[in-house]
CSV table of C-alpha atoms in Angstrom, one decimal:
chain,number,residue,atom,x,y,z
A,26,MET,CA,-10.6,-9.3,40.1
A,27,ASP,CA,-12.8,-7.1,39.1
A,28,ALA,CA,-11.3,-5.4,36.6
A,29,GLN,CA,-11.3,-6.4,33.0
A,30,PRO,CA,-8.3,-8.2,32.3
A,31,VAL,CA,-6.1,-6.8,29.0
A,32,VAL,CA,-5.4,-10.5,26.9
A,33,VAL,CA,-2.4,-10.8,25.0
A,34,GLY,CA,-1.9,-13.8,22.2
A,35,VAL,CA,1.8,-15.3,22.9
A,36,ASP,CA,3.0,-18.0,20.5
A,37,GLY,CA,6.4,-17.2,21.7
A,38,GLY,CA,7.6,-15.4,18.5
A,39,PRO,CA,9.5,-11.8,18.5
A,40,ASP,CA,6.4,-10.1,17.3
A,41,SER,CA,4.0,-11.5,20.5
A,42,LEU,CA,6.9,-11.2,22.9
A,43,LYS,CA,6.5,-7.6,21.7
A,44,ALA,CA,2.4,-7.7,22.6
A,45,LEU,CA,2.9,-9.1,25.6
A,46,ALA,CA,5.7,-6.7,26.8
A,47,TRP,CA,3.0,-3.4,25.5
A,48,ALA,CA,0.3,-5.1,27.3
A,49,ALA,CA,2.3,-5.9,30.6
A,50,GLU,CA,3.3,-1.6,30.7
A,51,TYR,CA,-0.8,-1.1,29.7
A,52,ALA,CA,-2.3,-3.4,32.2
A,53,SER,CA,-0.2,-2.1,34.9
A,54,SER,CA,-0.7,1.6,33.9
A,55,VAL,CA,-4.4,1.0,34.3
A,56,GLY,CA,-4.7,-1.1,37.0
A,57,ALA,CA,-6.0,-4.2,35.1
A,58,PRO,CA,-5.0,-7.8,35.4
A,59,LEU,CA,-3.0,-9.3,32.3
A,60,ILE,CA,-3.8,-12.6,31.2
A,61,ALA,CA,-1.3,-14.3,28.5
A,62,LEU,CA,-3.4,-16.7,26.0
A,63,ALA,CA,-1.8,-19.1,24.2
A,64,ALA,CA,-3.7,-21.8,21.9
A,65,VAL,CA,-2.8,-25.0,21.0
A,66,GLU,CA,-4.7,-26.5,17.6
A,67,THR,CA,-4.8,-30.4,18.0
A,68,PRO,CA,-4.3,-31.3,13.9
A,69,ALA,CA,-6.8,-33.4,12.6
A,70,VAL,CA,-6.0,-36.7,11.7
A,71,VAL,CA,-7.7,-39.2,9.8
A,72,GLY,CA,-6.8,-41.9,7.6
A,73,PRO,CA,-4.9,-45.4,7.9
A,74,TYR,CA,-1.7,-43.8,8.6
A,75,ALA,CA,-3.4,-41.3,11.0
A,76,MET,CA,-1.5,-42.9,13.9
A,77,ALA,CA,1.5,-42.6,12.7
A,78,GLY,CA,1.8,-38.8,12.8
A,79,TRP,CA,-0.9,-38.6,15.7
A,80,VAL,CA,0.8,-36.4,19.3
A,81,ASP,CA,-0.9,-36.6,22.4
A,82,PRO,CA,-2.9,-33.2,23.0
A,83,SER,CA,-2.0,-33.0,26.5
A,84,ILE,CA,1.9,-33.4,25.0
A,85,LEU,CA,0.9,-30.5,22.8
A,86,GLU,CA,-0.5,-28.4,26.0
A,87,GLU,CA,2.5,-28.7,28.0
A,88,ARG,CA,4.8,-27.8,25.2
A,89,ALA,CA,2.3,-24.5,25.0
A,90,ARG,CA,2.7,-23.9,29.0
A,91,ILE,CA,6.2,-24.0,29.0
A,92,MET,CA,6.3,-21.7,25.7
A,93,LEU,CA,3.9,-19.7,27.4
A,94,SER,CA,5.8,-20.0,30.8
A,95,ASP,CA,9.0,-19.1,29.2
A,96,SER,CA,8.2,-16.1,27.4
A,97,VAL,CA,6.3,-14.7,30.1
A,98,ARG,CA,9.4,-14.5,32.2
A,99,ASP,CA,11.7,-13.9,29.5
A,100,THR,CA,10.1,-10.7,28.6
A,101,LEU,CA,8.4,-9.5,32.1
A,102,GLY,CA,11.0,-11.2,34.7
A,103,ASP,CA,10.6,-13.6,37.0
A,104,ASP,CA,8.3,-11.7,39.6
A,105,ALA,CA,5.9,-10.8,36.7
A,106,ARG,CA,1.9,-10.9,37.9
A,107,VAL,CA,0.2,-12.5,35.1
A,108,ASP,CA,-2.5,-14.9,34.5
A,109,GLN,CA,-0.8,-17.8,31.9
A,110,THR,CA,-3.9,-19.6,29.8
A,111,VAL,CA,-3.3,-22.6,27.6
A,112,LEU,CA,-6.5,-23.4,25.6
A,113,ARG,CA,-6.8,-25.8,23.2
A,114,GLY,CA,-8.4,-24.5,19.8
A,115,HIS,CA,-7.3,-22.3,17.2
A,116,PRO,CA,-5.0,-19.2,18.2
A,117,ALA,CA,-7.4,-17.0,16.9
A,118,GLU,CA,-11.0,-18.6,18.3
A,119,ALA,CA,-9.4,-18.4,21.8
A,120,ILE,CA,-8.6,-15.1,21.7
A,121,VAL,CA,-11.6,-13.9,20.1
A,122,ALA,CA,-13.9,-16.0,23.1
A,123,ALA,CA,-11.1,-14.1,25.9
A,124,SER,CA,-12.0,-11.1,24.0
A,125,ARG,CA,-15.3,-11.7,25.5
A,126,ASP,CA,-14.8,-10.0,29.0
A,127,ALA,CA,-11.1,-8.3,28.3
A,128,ARG,CA,-11.1,-4.6,28.6
A,129,LEU,CA,-8.4,-4.7,25.5
A,130,VAL,CA,-6.6,-7.7,22.9
A,131,VAL,CA,-3.2,-7.5,22.4
A,132,VAL,CA,-1.7,-8.6,19.6
A,133,GLY,CA,1.6,-9.0,17.5
A,134,SER,CA,0.8,-8.4,13.7
A,135,ARG,CA,2.2,-11.7,12.7
A,136,GLY,CA,3.4,-15.2,14.2
A,137,TRP,CA,5.6,-18.0,13.8
A,138,GLY,CA,3.7,-19.0,10.8
A,139,GLY,CA,3.5,-15.6,8.6
A,140,PHE,CA,4.4,-15.2,5.5
A,141,ARG,CA,7.0,-13.0,4.2
A,142,GLY,CA,5.7,-9.6,3.1
A,143,LEU,CA,2.0,-9.7,4.7
A,144,LEU,CA,1.5,-6.9,6.9
A,145,MET,CA,-0.5,-9.0,9.3
A,146,GLY,CA,-1.1,-12.4,9.9
A,147,SER,CA,-4.1,-14.3,9.6
A,148,VAL,CA,-5.1,-14.5,13.9
A,149,SER,CA,-4.5,-10.5,13.9
A,150,GLN,CA,-6.8,-10.1,10.9
A,151,HIS,CA,-9.1,-12.4,12.3
A,152,VAL,CA,-9.1,-11.1,16.0
A,153,VAL,CA,-9.6,-7.3,14.5
A,154,ALA,CA,-12.2,-8.7,12.7
A,155,HIS,CA,-14.2,-10.5,15.6
A,156,SER,CA,-13.1,-9.3,18.5
A,157,ARG,CA,-15.7,-8.0,21.1
A,158,SER,CA,-13.1,-5.5,22.8
A,159,PRO,CA,-10.7,-3.3,21.3
A,160,VAL,CA,-7.4,-4.5,19.7
A,161,VAL,CA,-4.2,-3.2,19.4
A,162,VAL,CA,-2.1,-4.8,16.7
A,163,LEU,CA,1.5,-4.2,17.2
A,164,PRO,CA,3.7,-3.6,14.3
A,165,ARG,CA,6.0,-6.4,13.2
A,166,GLN,CA,9.4,-6.3,14.0
A,167,ALA,CA,12.0,-5.1,11.9
A,168,GLU,CA,13.9,-8.3,9.7
A,169,ASP,CA,17.4,-7.3,11.4
A,170,ALA,CA,15.8,-6.8,14.5
């Protein structure tokens, strides 16, 4: 497709699922393709005991693919037309890189690693500051939602 895509960051958390639903509705309304993006950051492990905690990056990528596929299916249904992409690297950097060709980037305000009380997580803050396209940050889910 020649149309610029809508890119949405997905980590499987409730805020990212809300962002996925919003991004899908927006992309549909403007006739744009939708890219759901997950990123896998391989932890740096050094020292003599590094191998004890080492996880094969391909296993992390496969888990991310499953999470992304499940998130798209559960949020948008089996018939959703979404390009599902898993990249290696820090989530914020992966989303910023994808923003270069995007019409719009959509993220949730906080991911799984968010600290209670923060208005926006570190990924959404980084994306807002560095994106090459407009960014929509969906507000946080209520604690009791």
